Amino acid sequence: MKFEEFELERNQSLFENEVDYNLSESGVHPLKMSEILTKDEQAQILDKKLLYGYTNGTPQLRRSVIDIYDKELSLENVLITSGSAEANFLSIMTQLDTGDEIVYMIPNYLQIYHLARSLGIEVKTLPIRQELGWQWDPDELKKMVSSNTKMIVICNPNNPTGAIMNSQIMDKIIEIAEINDCWILSDEVYRGAELNGVECRSFVGATEKTIVNAGLSKAYSLPGLRIGWTIGSKEYIEKAWSFHDFTVINVSYISDWIASRILTYERRIKILNRTKDHLNHNLDMLCDWAADIPSISLSKPEAAAITFAKINLDINSEEFVFDLRDNYSVLLTAGKWHGLEGYVRFGYGTPTEYVESALSRVKSFLKNK
Ligand SMILES: Cc1ncc(COP(=O)(O)O)c(C=O)c1O
């Protein structure tokens, strides 16, 4: 089987550690273990046996994940995965077949887009519209979804725009999915990174055929733990767990142990507050910087350490990104890799001075355009 290239991840993998300034990251600069574990826990961890553990995630961690959502869930509704990337992979591999049709939100992270197309699934893309505040037009959605649609695939809060879906559109999606008896798959890895500090509505439990995937890489600033999860019906979780036997078997026992400890309510909120404060601070700085630069127009995100900027120049997004990378050693991501040409994505979650230095190089680059 031939897989399409996942352009976004490939470009990051190849260059993120080579450039002087990496603004291609969508999360907040990672926390250290010493910042999230007590002295006692740090000592305990050295004494841990390196077990396989529970291949579906320890009951303690699955319980902590359930507590993030305000829905009645049982441990059998949750599977711990290696990042939300594995969660997305399992959802597609267990629910879709060659020849199926899905409706897919763009711009997006495109993992599911490339994977589904590689599997011979028809991917109908439906853009969120900038003029609607990066929301779906419900009439367009209604027209596109039919009884042939197997799944509606959403990323909320959205990567790369940082937009949060409004509640009326969510209700509309649920209604349309129920009428057409199709799955809803919502990637919510940026939930918890809202700039106003209010966790947005989740699709968890919206319908019997709803899957929500998320993890600790973005809002929680812990990408190195590689902890994600998938939430859905018991039947779906059984299938996903069986497929997980073929992928990673289980996540690292140490990661599970750490995640179980730091997801208690107080500790979780402390991490999310750090995220919120840092993002608000850096976004103000970024908006001030962009105010007198006519060659790009930022669209202000509502969540996540990313902003999608329109390019007001006669070059495409890859030309912009490659030129900036090769001549100024700053890495951004190209709109093309998110499914929408004419934009570039800035990640602003790294330390403030780092973002400032990178932006001053971007300014020099733009002056020469
Ligand atoms: C929307 C979205 N989903 C999933 C992922 C994968 O993240 P992870 O596997 O680290 O949770 C990313 C990473 O950037 C993302 O942006």
mmCIF file of C-alpha atoms and ligand atoms in Angstrom:
data_model
loop_
_atom_site.group_PDB
_atom_site.id
_atom_site.type_symbol
_atom_site.label_atom_id
_atom_site.label_comp_id
_atom_site.label_asym_id
_atom_site.label_seq_id
_atom_site.Cartn_x
_atom_site.Cartn_y
_atom_site.Cartn_z
ATOM 1 C CA MET A 1 0.000 0.000 0.000
ATOM 2 C CA LYS A 2 1.310 3.452 -0.973
ATOM 3 C CA PHE A 3 0.843 6.254 1.558
ATOM 4 C CA GLU A 4 0.595 9.930 0.646
ATOM 5 C CA GLU A 5 3.254 12.065 2.246
ATOM 6 C CA PHE A 6 2.083 13.852 5.405
ATOM 7 C CA GLU A 7 3.674 17.112 4.216
ATOM 8 C CA LEU A 8 3.190 19.045 7.442
ATOM 9 C CA GLU A 9 4.820 16.474 9.719
ATOM 10 C CA ARG A 10 7.508 15.600 7.147
ATOM 11 C CA ASN A 11 8.628 19.202 6.832
ATOM 12 C CA GLN A 12 8.661 19.618 10.597
ATOM 13 C CA SER A 13 10.534 16.360 11.142
ATOM 14 C CA LEU A 14 13.211 17.314 8.628
ATOM 15 C CA PHE A 15 13.794 20.922 9.639
ATOM 16 C CA GLU A 16 12.513 21.697 13.156
ATOM 17 C CA ASN A 17 15.843 20.806 14.764
ATOM 18 C CA GLU A 18 17.960 22.381 12.013
ATOM 19 C CA VAL A 19 16.704 25.985 12.003
ATOM 20 C CA ASP A 20 17.721 28.712 14.468
ATOM 21 C CA TYR A 21 14.052 29.480 15.232
ATOM 22 C CA ASN A 22 11.314 26.913 15.088
ATOM 23 C CA LEU A 23 7.904 28.617 14.978
ATOM 24 C CA SER A 24 6.301 25.549 13.405
ATOM 25 C CA GLU A 25 5.280 24.081 16.793
ATOM 26 C CA SER A 26 1.634 24.414 17.789
ATOM 27 C CA GLY A 27 2.019 23.799 21.510
ATOM 28 C CA VAL A 28 3.355 25.733 24.476
ATOM 29 C CA HIS A 29 7.021 25.300 25.371
ATOM 30 C CA PRO A 30 7.243 22.006 27.261
ATOM 31 C CA LEU A 31 7.306 21.648 31.019
ATOM 32 C CA LYS A 32 10.148 19.924 32.846
ATOM 33 C CA MET A 33 9.480 16.859 34.986
ATOM 34 C CA SER A 34 10.818 18.815 37.966
ATOM 35 C CA GLU A 35 8.095 21.434 37.397
ATOM 36 C CA ILE A 36 5.211 18.972 37.424
ATOM 37 C CA LEU A 37 6.243 16.309 39.952
ATOM 38 C CA THR A 38 6.706 16.766 43.693
ATOM 39 C CA LYS A 39 10.077 15.896 45.236
ATOM 40 C CA ASP A 40 8.489 12.779 46.656
ATOM 41 C CA GLU A 41 7.191 11.720 43.221
ATOM 42 C CA GLN A 42 10.582 12.404 41.663
ATOM 43 C CA ALA A 43 12.126 10.033 44.170
ATOM 44 C CA GLN A 44 9.397 7.424 43.621
ATOM 45 C CA ILE A 45 9.886 7.416 39.866
ATOM 46 C CA LEU A 46 13.484 6.209 40.205
ATOM 47 C CA ASP A 47 12.211 3.179 42.015
ATOM 48 C CA LYS A 48 9.589 2.230 39.434
ATOM 49 C CA LYS A 49 9.898 -1.060 37.615
ATOM 50 C CA LEU A 50 9.693 -0.569 33.865
ATOM 51 C CA LEU A 51 6.594 -2.676 33.321
ATOM 52 C CA TYR A 52 4.329 -2.946 30.338
ATOM 53 C CA GLY A 53 1.498 -1.948 32.672
ATOM 54 C CA TYR A 54 -2.091 -1.876 31.389
ATOM 55 C CA THR A 55 -2.158 -1.947 27.601
ATOM 56 C CA ASN A 56 -5.349 0.153 27.545
ATOM 57 C CA GLY A 57 -3.992 2.618 30.154
ATOM 58 C CA THR A 58 -4.103 2.295 33.933
ATOM 59 C CA PRO A 59 -7.558 2.605 35.511
ATOM 60 C CA GLN A 60 -6.229 5.633 37.416
ATOM 61 C CA LEU A 61 -5.274 7.459 34.226
ATOM 62 C CA ARG A 62 -8.492 6.549 32.442
ATOM 63 C CA ARG A 63 -10.434 7.843 35.469
ATOM 64 C CA SER A 64 -8.457 11.128 35.399
ATOM 65 C CA VAL A 65 -9.251 11.533 31.691
ATOM 66 C CA ILE A 66 -12.965 10.960 32.361
ATOM 67 C CA ASP A 67 -12.872 13.670 35.034
ATOM 68 C CA ILE A 68 -11.852 16.240 32.390
ATOM 69 C CA TYR A 69 -15.299 15.911 30.784
ATOM 70 C CA ASP A 70 -18.682 16.691 32.291
ATOM 71 C CA LYS A 71 -20.286 13.515 30.911
ATOM 72 C CA GLU A 72 -21.153 10.189 32.517
ATOM 73 C CA LEU A 73 -18.442 7.854 31.219
ATOM 74 C CA SER A 74 -17.053 4.550 32.417
ATOM 75 C CA LEU A 75 -13.497 3.232 32.218
ATOM 76 C CA GLU A 76 -14.571 1.138 29.212
ATOM 77 C CA ASN A 77 -15.234 4.322 27.226
ATOM 78 C CA VAL A 78 -11.554 5.357 27.256
ATOM 79 C CA LEU A 79 -8.384 3.991 25.693
ATOM 80 C CA ILE A 80 -4.998 5.595 26.387
ATOM 81 C CA THR A 81 -2.988 6.017 23.178
ATOM 82 C CA SER A 82 0.445 7.120 22.090
ATOM 83 C CA GLY A 83 -0.500 10.758 21.476
ATOM 84 C CA SER A 84 -3.688 11.885 19.823
ATOM 85 C CA ALA A 85 -1.946 10.920 16.575
ATOM 86 C CA GLU A 86 -2.374 7.244 17.449
ATOM 87 C CA ALA A 87 -5.929 7.899 18.607
ATOM 88 C CA ASN A 88 -6.772 9.386 15.191
ATOM 89 C CA PHE A 89 -5.094 6.472 13.451
ATOM 90 C CA LEU A 90 -7.073 3.900 15.448
ATOM 91 C CA SER A 91 -10.367 5.691 14.796
ATOM 92 C CA ILE A 92 -9.864 5.604 11.038
ATOM 93 C CA MET A 93 -8.502 2.051 10.913
ATOM 94 C CA THR A 94 -11.344 0.617 12.988
ATOM 95 C CA GLN A 95 -14.321 2.521 11.575
ATOM 96 C CA LEU A 96 -13.645 3.094 7.884
ATOM 97 C CA ASP A 97 -13.104 0.899 4.829
ATOM 98 C CA THR A 98 -11.870 1.480 1.305
ATOM 99 C CA GLY A 99 -14.671 3.058 -0.717
ATOM 100 C CA ASP A 100 -16.239 4.870 2.265
ATOM 101 C CA GLU A 101 -16.860 8.601 2.135
ATOM 102 C CA ILE A 102 -16.095 11.174 4.816
ATOM 103 C CA VAL A 103 -16.683 14.915 5.182
ATOM 104 C CA TYR A 104 -13.530 16.602 6.372
ATOM 105 C CA MET A 105 -12.920 20.080 7.812
ATOM 106 C CA ILE A 106 -10.189 22.201 6.202
ATOM 107 C CA PRO A 107 -7.856 23.894 6.928
ATOM 108 C CA ASN A 108 -6.665 21.206 9.297
ATOM 109 C CA TYR A 109 -3.799 19.082 10.580
ATOM 110 C CA LEU A 110 -4.345 16.743 7.578
ATOM 111 C CA GLN A 111 -3.227 13.515 9.322
ATOM 112 C CA ILE A 112 -6.635 11.946 8.764
ATOM 113 C CA TYR A 113 -6.929 13.483 5.292
ATOM 114 C CA HIS A 114 -3.741 11.811 4.012
ATOM 115 C CA LEU A 115 -4.366 8.561 5.867
ATOM 116 C CA ALA A 116 -7.942 8.193 4.638
ATOM 117 C CA ARG A 117 -7.039 8.996 1.023
ATOM 118 C CA SER A 118 -4.179 6.502 1.165
ATOM 119 C CA LEU A 119 -6.689 3.858 2.254
ATOM 120 C CA GLY A 120 -8.933 4.592 -0.740
ATOM 121 C CA ILE A 121 -11.518 6.526 1.247
ATOM 122 C CA GLU A 122 -13.201 9.454 -0.525
ATOM 123 C CA VAL A 123 -12.464 12.622 1.431
ATOM 124 C CA LYS A 124 -14.908 15.481 0.743
ATOM 125 C CA THR A 125 -13.347 18.649 2.113
ATOM 126 C CA LEU A 126 -15.516 21.402 3.549
ATOM 127 C CA PRO A 127 -13.753 24.677 4.404
ATOM 128 C CA ILE A 128 -14.436 26.699 7.491
ATOM 129 C CA ARG A 129 -14.877 30.265 6.233
ATOM 130 C CA GLN A 130 -12.756 33.157 7.434
ATOM 131 C CA GLU A 131 -15.624 35.598 6.761
ATOM 132 C CA LEU A 132 -17.728 33.516 9.209
ATOM 133 C CA GLY A 133 -15.035 33.696 11.896
ATOM 134 C CA TRP A 134 -13.556 30.401 10.668
ATOM 135 C CA GLN A 135 -16.834 28.530 11.116
ATOM 136 C CA TRP A 136 -18.623 26.058 8.894
ATOM 137 C CA ASP A 137 -21.609 27.337 6.977
ATOM 138 C CA PRO A 138 -24.350 24.944 8.232
ATOM 139 C CA ASP A 139 -26.135 25.004 4.856
ATOM 140 C CA GLU A 140 -22.980 23.883 3.056
ATOM 141 C CA LEU A 141 -22.549 21.112 5.608
ATOM 142 C CA LYS A 142 -26.147 19.969 5.190
ATOM 143 C CA LYS A 143 -25.706 19.790 1.415
ATOM 144 C CA MET A 144 -22.469 17.827 1.626
ATOM 145 C CA VAL A 145 -23.493 15.175 4.175
ATOM 146 C CA SER A 146 -25.685 12.376 2.836
ATOM 147 C CA SER A 147 -26.565 8.800 3.688
ATOM 148 C CA ASN A 148 -23.282 7.884 1.925
ATOM 149 C CA THR A 149 -21.273 9.819 4.522
ATOM 150 C CA LYS A 150 -19.657 7.480 7.009
ATOM 151 C CA MET A 151 -17.997 10.118 9.205
ATOM 152 C CA ILE A 152 -17.819 13.879 9.782
ATOM 153 C CA VAL A 153 -14.280 14.784 10.822
ATOM 154 C CA ILE A 154 -13.675 17.914 12.874
ATOM 155 C CA CYS A 155 -10.733 19.587 14.556
ATOM 156 C CA ASN A 156 -11.942 21.785 17.425
ATOM 157 C CA PRO A 157 -10.352 24.093 18.524
ATOM 158 C CA ASN A 158 -9.078 24.194 14.988
ATOM 159 C CA ASN A 159 -5.500 23.762 13.861
ATOM 160 C CA PRO A 160 -4.281 26.019 12.151
ATOM 161 C CA THR A 161 -6.719 28.907 12.786
ATOM 162 C CA GLY A 162 -7.175 28.531 16.552
ATOM 163 C CA ALA A 163 -10.926 29.075 16.052
ATOM 164 C CA ILE A 164 -13.447 27.519 18.435
ATOM 165 C CA MET A 165 -16.581 26.087 16.875
ATOM 166 C CA ASN A 166 -19.719 27.855 18.007
ATOM 167 C CA SER A 167 -22.332 25.903 19.899
ATOM 168 C CA GLN A 168 -25.103 26.294 17.274
ATOM 169 C CA ILE A 169 -22.870 24.713 14.607
ATOM 170 C CA MET A 170 -22.075 21.885 17.018
ATOM 171 C CA ASP A 171 -25.801 21.270 17.502
ATOM 172 C CA LYS A 172 -26.263 21.324 13.732
ATOM 173 C CA ILE A 173 -23.478 18.754 13.210
ATOM 174 C CA ILE A 174 -25.023 16.464 15.826
ATOM 175 C CA GLU A 175 -28.448 16.796 14.162
ATOM 176 C CA ILE A 176 -27.043 16.116 10.671
ATOM 177 C CA ALA A 177 -24.979 13.151 11.916
ATOM 178 C CA GLU A 178 -28.031 11.638 13.587
ATOM 179 C CA ILE A 179 -30.246 12.077 10.523
ATOM 180 C CA ASN A 180 -27.605 10.432 8.303
ATOM 181 C CA ASP A 181 -26.528 7.849 10.906
ATOM 182 C CA CYS A 182 -22.849 8.751 10.533
ATOM 183 C CA TRP A 183 -19.913 9.010 12.916
ATOM 184 C CA ILE A 184 -18.604 12.250 14.362
ATOM 185 C CA LEU A 185 -14.847 12.247 14.918
ATOM 186 C CA SER A 186 -13.667 15.294 16.834
ATOM 187 C CA ASP A 187 -9.955 15.922 17.349
ATOM 188 C CA GLU A 188 -9.889 18.106 20.463
ATOM 189 C CA VAL A 189 -6.173 18.108 21.260
ATOM 190 C CA TYR A 190 -6.199 21.939 21.605
ATOM 191 C CA ARG A 191 -9.085 21.947 24.094
ATOM 192 C CA GLY A 192 -7.808 23.489 27.341
ATOM 193 C CA ALA A 193 -5.689 26.083 25.500
ATOM 194 C CA GLU A 194 -8.486 28.681 25.196
ATOM 195 C CA LEU A 195 -7.232 32.262 25.491
ATOM 196 C CA ASN A 196 -10.171 33.241 27.729
ATOM 197 C CA GLY A 197 -9.469 30.311 30.068
ATOM 198 C CA VAL A 198 -12.905 28.710 29.563
ATOM 199 C CA GLU A 199 -12.726 25.133 28.293
ATOM 200 C CA CYS A 200 -14.864 24.961 25.184
ATOM 201 C CA ARG A 201 -17.746 22.547 24.681
ATOM 202 C CA SER A 202 -16.634 19.018 23.810
ATOM 203 C CA PHE A 203 -18.334 16.539 21.488
ATOM 204 C CA VAL A 204 -17.836 13.773 24.097
ATOM 205 C CA GLY A 205 -21.038 11.735 24.353
ATOM 206 C CA ALA A 206 -22.849 13.797 21.667
ATOM 207 C CA THR A 207 -24.180 10.656 19.926
ATOM 208 C CA GLU A 208 -23.639 6.896 20.245
ATOM 209 C CA LYS A 209 -21.367 7.172 17.188
ATOM 210 C CA THR A 210 -19.154 10.009 18.444
ATOM 211 C CA ILE A 211 -15.412 9.670 18.978
ATOM 212 C CA VAL A 212 -13.316 12.323 20.707
ATOM 213 C CA ASN A 213 -9.528 12.231 20.533
ATOM 214 C CA ALA A 214 -7.198 14.387 22.591
ATOM 215 C CA GLY A 215 -4.022 14.300 24.655
ATOM 216 C CA LEU A 216 -1.405 16.104 26.692
ATOM 217 C CA SER A 217 0.818 17.487 23.916
ATOM 218 C CA LYS A 218 -0.700 20.927 23.379
ATOM 219 C CA ALA A 219 -2.731 22.624 26.126
ATOM 220 C CA TYR A 220 -0.791 20.638 28.752
ATOM 221 C CA SER A 221 2.680 21.338 27.300
ATOM 222 C CA LEU A 222 3.784 17.709 27.657
ATOM 223 C CA PRO A 223 4.370 16.380 24.113
ATOM 224 C CA GLY A 224 7.290 14.218 25.233
ATOM 225 C CA LEU A 225 5.021 12.076 27.403
ATOM 226 C CA ARG A 226 3.246 10.903 24.223
ATOM 227 C CA ILE A 227 -0.025 10.540 26.106
ATOM 228 C CA GLY A 228 -3.271 10.722 24.173
ATOM 229 C CA TRP A 229 -6.701 9.151 24.442
ATOM 230 C CA THR A 230 -9.713 8.141 22.451
ATOM 231 C CA ILE A 231 -13.217 8.255 23.930
ATOM 232 C CA GLY A 232 -16.293 6.554 22.524
ATOM 233 C CA SER A 233 -18.765 3.717 22.970
ATOM 234 C CA LYS A 234 -17.601 0.481 24.626
ATOM 235 C CA GLU A 235 -17.884 -1.339 21.280
ATOM 236 C CA TYR A 236 -15.681 1.231 19.575
ATOM 237 C CA ILE A 237 -13.101 1.168 22.391
ATOM 238 C CA GLU A 238 -12.925 -2.650 22.217
ATOM 239 C CA LYS A 239 -12.096 -2.413 18.509
ATOM 240 C CA ALA A 240 -9.595 0.410 18.987
ATOM 241 C CA TRP A 241 -7.871 -1.489 21.822
ATOM 242 C CA SER A 242 -7.581 -4.601 19.605
ATOM 243 C CA PHE A 243 -5.995 -2.504 16.865
ATOM 244 C CA HIS A 244 -3.668 -0.895 19.418
ATOM 245 C CA ASP A 245 -2.191 -4.434 19.840
ATOM 246 C CA PHE A 246 -0.737 -3.896 16.356
ATOM 247 C CA THR A 247 0.517 -0.345 16.820
ATOM 248 C CA VAL A 248 2.310 0.337 20.109
ATOM 249 C CA ILE A 249 0.725 -2.299 22.458
ATOM 250 C CA ASN A 250 0.743 0.315 25.207
ATOM 251 C CA VAL A 251 2.171 3.704 26.075
ATOM 252 C CA SER A 252 5.222 3.913 28.294
ATOM 253 C CA TYR A 253 4.389 2.896 31.863
ATOM 254 C CA ILE A 254 6.364 5.912 33.148
ATOM 255 C CA SER A 255 4.316 8.303 31.016
ATOM 256 C CA ASP A 256 1.093 6.747 32.264
ATOM 257 C CA TRP A 257 2.321 7.053 35.861
ATOM 258 C CA ILE A 258 3.246 10.725 35.478
ATOM 259 C CA ALA A 259 0.047 11.617 33.617
ATOM 260 C CA SER A 260 -2.088 9.938 36.294
ATOM 261 C CA ARG A 261 -0.505 12.128 38.928
ATOM 262 C CA ILE A 262 -0.665 15.471 37.192
ATOM 263 C CA LEU A 263 -4.266 15.206 36.015
ATOM 264 C CA THR A 264 -5.854 15.779 39.408
ATOM 265 C CA TYR A 265 -8.096 18.861 39.226
ATOM 266 C CA GLU A 266 -5.779 21.375 40.948
ATOM 267 C CA ARG A 267 -2.663 20.296 39.104
ATOM 268 C CA ARG A 268 -4.435 20.185 35.755
ATOM 269 C CA ILE A 269 -5.845 23.708 36.224
ATOM 270 C CA LYS A 270 -2.434 25.016 37.281
ATOM 271 C CA ILE A 271 -0.929 23.783 34.006
ATOM 272 C CA LEU A 272 -3.806 25.190 31.939
ATOM 273 C CA ASN A 273 -3.481 28.585 33.668
ATOM 274 C CA ARG A 274 0.204 28.690 32.778
ATOM 275 C CA THR A 275 -0.788 27.967 29.166
ATOM 276 C CA LYS A 276 -3.430 30.692 29.142
ATOM 277 C CA ASP A 277 -1.158 33.359 30.661
ATOM 278 C CA HIS A 278 1.709 32.563 28.335
ATOM 279 C CA LEU A 279 -0.466 32.518 25.224
ATOM 280 C CA ASN A 280 -2.169 35.830 26.036
ATOM 281 C CA HIS A 281 1.159 37.503 26.708
ATOM 282 C CA ASN A 282 2.781 36.234 23.502
ATOM 283 C CA LEU A 283 -0.260 36.872 21.343
ATOM 284 C CA ASP A 284 -0.384 40.558 22.396
ATOM 285 C CA MET A 285 3.259 40.842 21.439
ATOM 286 C CA LEU A 286 2.664 39.088 18.106
ATOM 287 C CA CYS A 287 -0.307 41.322 17.241
ATOM 288 C CA ASP A 288 1.726 44.484 18.027
ATOM 289 C CA TRP A 289 4.508 43.175 15.817
ATOM 290 C CA ALA A 290 2.125 42.433 12.919
ATOM 291 C CA ALA A 291 0.216 45.720 13.158
ATOM 292 C CA ASP A 292 2.600 47.656 10.908
ATOM 293 C CA ILE A 293 3.422 44.822 8.493
ATOM 294 C CA PRO A 294 1.145 45.113 5.448
ATOM 295 C CA SER A 295 2.455 41.963 3.739
ATOM 296 C CA ILE A 296 0.665 39.647 6.187
ATOM 297 C CA SER A 297 -2.688 39.858 8.032
ATOM 298 C CA LEU A 298 -3.042 37.839 11.224
ATOM 299 C CA SER A 299 -6.336 36.283 12.168
ATOM 300 C CA LYS A 300 -6.636 36.317 15.937
ATOM 301 C CA PRO A 301 -7.060 32.824 17.403
ATOM 302 C CA GLU A 302 -9.424 31.964 20.263
ATOM 303 C CA ALA A 303 -7.311 29.005 21.384
ATOM 304 C CA ALA A 304 -3.960 27.281 20.889
ATOM 305 C CA ALA A 305 -0.460 28.673 20.311
ATOM 306 C CA ILE A 306 -1.055 29.227 16.606
ATOM 307 C CA THR A 307 -2.292 31.927 14.291
ATOM 308 C CA PHE A 308 -3.034 31.612 10.592
ATOM 309 C CA ALA A 309 -1.782 34.656 8.699
ATOM 310 C CA LYS A 310 -2.898 35.693 5.225
ATOM 311 C CA ILE A 311 -0.029 36.413 2.831
ATOM 312 C CA ASN A 312 -0.587 39.704 0.993
ATOM 313 C CA LEU A 313 2.243 39.037 -1.465
ATOM 314 C CA ASP A 314 2.478 37.444 -4.864
ATOM 315 C CA ILE A 315 4.067 34.204 -3.604
ATOM 316 C CA ASN A 316 2.534 30.925 -2.523
ATOM 317 C CA SER A 317 2.751 29.554 1.004
ATOM 318 C CA GLU A 318 5.512 27.024 0.320
ATOM 319 C CA GLU A 319 7.692 29.628 -1.437
ATOM 320 C CA PHE A 320 7.221 31.877 1.604
ATOM 321 C CA VAL A 321 8.119 29.121 4.079
ATOM 322 C CA PHE A 322 11.076 27.705 2.131
ATOM 323 C CA ASP A 323 12.593 31.143 1.474
ATOM 324 C CA LEU A 324 12.249 32.132 5.134
ATOM 325 C CA ARG A 325 13.662 28.785 6.257
ATOM 326 C CA ASP A 326 16.635 28.715 3.882
ATOM 327 C CA ASN A 327 17.653 32.374 4.096
ATOM 328 C CA TYR A 328 16.602 33.424 7.612
ATOM 329 C CA SER A 329 16.574 30.060 9.442
ATOM 330 C CA VAL A 330 13.023 30.438 10.775
ATOM 331 C CA LEU A 331 10.507 27.628 10.290
ATOM 332 C CA LEU A 332 6.752 28.247 9.852
ATOM 333 C CA THR A 333 4.171 25.913 8.321
ATOM 334 C CA ALA A 334 2.649 26.535 4.890
ATOM 335 C CA GLY A 335 -1.091 26.929 4.334
ATOM 336 C CA LYS A 336 -0.821 24.290 1.600
ATOM 337 C CA TRP A 337 0.174 21.704 4.199
ATOM 338 C CA HIS A 338 -3.035 22.545 6.082
ATOM 339 C CA GLY A 339 -5.209 22.369 2.967
ATOM 340 C CA LEU A 340 -5.564 26.140 2.375
ATOM 341 C CA GLU A 341 -3.217 28.083 0.102
ATOM 342 C CA GLY A 342 -2.418 31.772 0.660
ATOM 343 C CA TYR A 343 -1.658 31.529 4.398
ATOM 344 C CA VAL A 344 1.188 30.639 6.740
ATOM 345 C CA ARG A 345 0.895 29.470 10.337
ATOM 346 C CA PHE A 346 2.923 31.042 13.133
ATOM 347 C CA GLY A 347 3.382 29.063 16.333
ATOM 348 C CA TYR A 348 3.833 31.495 19.230
ATOM 349 C CA GLY A 349 4.017 29.137 22.224
ATOM 350 C CA THR A 350 7.797 29.168 22.705
ATOM 351 C CA PRO A 351 9.410 31.528 25.281
ATOM 352 C CA THR A 352 8.675 35.228 24.598
ATOM 353 C CA GLU A 353 12.273 36.272 23.846
ATOM 354 C CA TYR A 354 12.630 33.377 21.420
ATOM 355 C CA VAL A 355 9.451 34.372 19.544
ATOM 356 C CA GLU A 356 10.612 38.030 19.506
ATOM 357 C CA SER A 357 13.993 37.140 17.997
ATOM 358 C CA ALA A 358 12.352 34.922 15.390
ATOM 359 C CA LEU A 359 9.870 37.657 14.476
ATOM 360 C CA SER A 360 12.617 40.185 13.961
ATOM 361 C CA ARG A 361 14.082 37.827 11.335
ATOM 362 C CA VAL A 362 10.656 37.425 9.726
ATOM 363 C CA LYS A 363 10.425 41.224 9.566
ATOM 364 C CA SER A 364 13.762 41.466 7.736
ATOM 365 C CA PHE A 365 12.582 38.746 5.346
ATOM 366 C CA LEU A 366 9.345 40.616 4.634
ATOM 367 C CA LYS A 367 11.161 43.941 4.130
ATOM 368 C CA ASN A 368 13.005 42.354 1.233
ATOM 369 C CA LYS A 369 9.821 41.137 -0.475
HETATM 370 C C1 LIG B 1 -4.978 18.547 15.401
HETATM 371 C C2 LIG B 1 -3.878 17.656 15.829
HETATM 372 N N1 LIG B 1 -4.141 16.380 16.141
HETATM 373 C C3 LIG B 1 -3.195 15.539 16.545
HETATM 374 C C4 LIG B 1 -1.881 15.950 16.641
HETATM 375 C C5 LIG B 1 -0.837 14.970 17.112
HETATM 376 O O1 LIG B 1 -0.429 15.321 18.397
HETATM 377 P P1 LIG B 1 0.022 14.299 19.528
HETATM 378 O O2 LIG B 1 0.114 12.957 18.923
HETATM 379 O O3 LIG B 1 1.306 14.818 20.027
HETATM 380 O O4 LIG B 1 -1.072 14.354 20.579
HETATM 381 C C6 LIG B 1 -1.529 17.262 16.314
HETATM 382 C C7 LIG B 1 -0.123 17.714 16.361
HETATM 383 O O5 LIG B 1 0.240 18.804 15.991
HETATM 384 C C8 LIG B 1 -2.558 18.150 15.910
HETATM 385 O O6 LIG B 1 -2.303 19.411 15.589
#
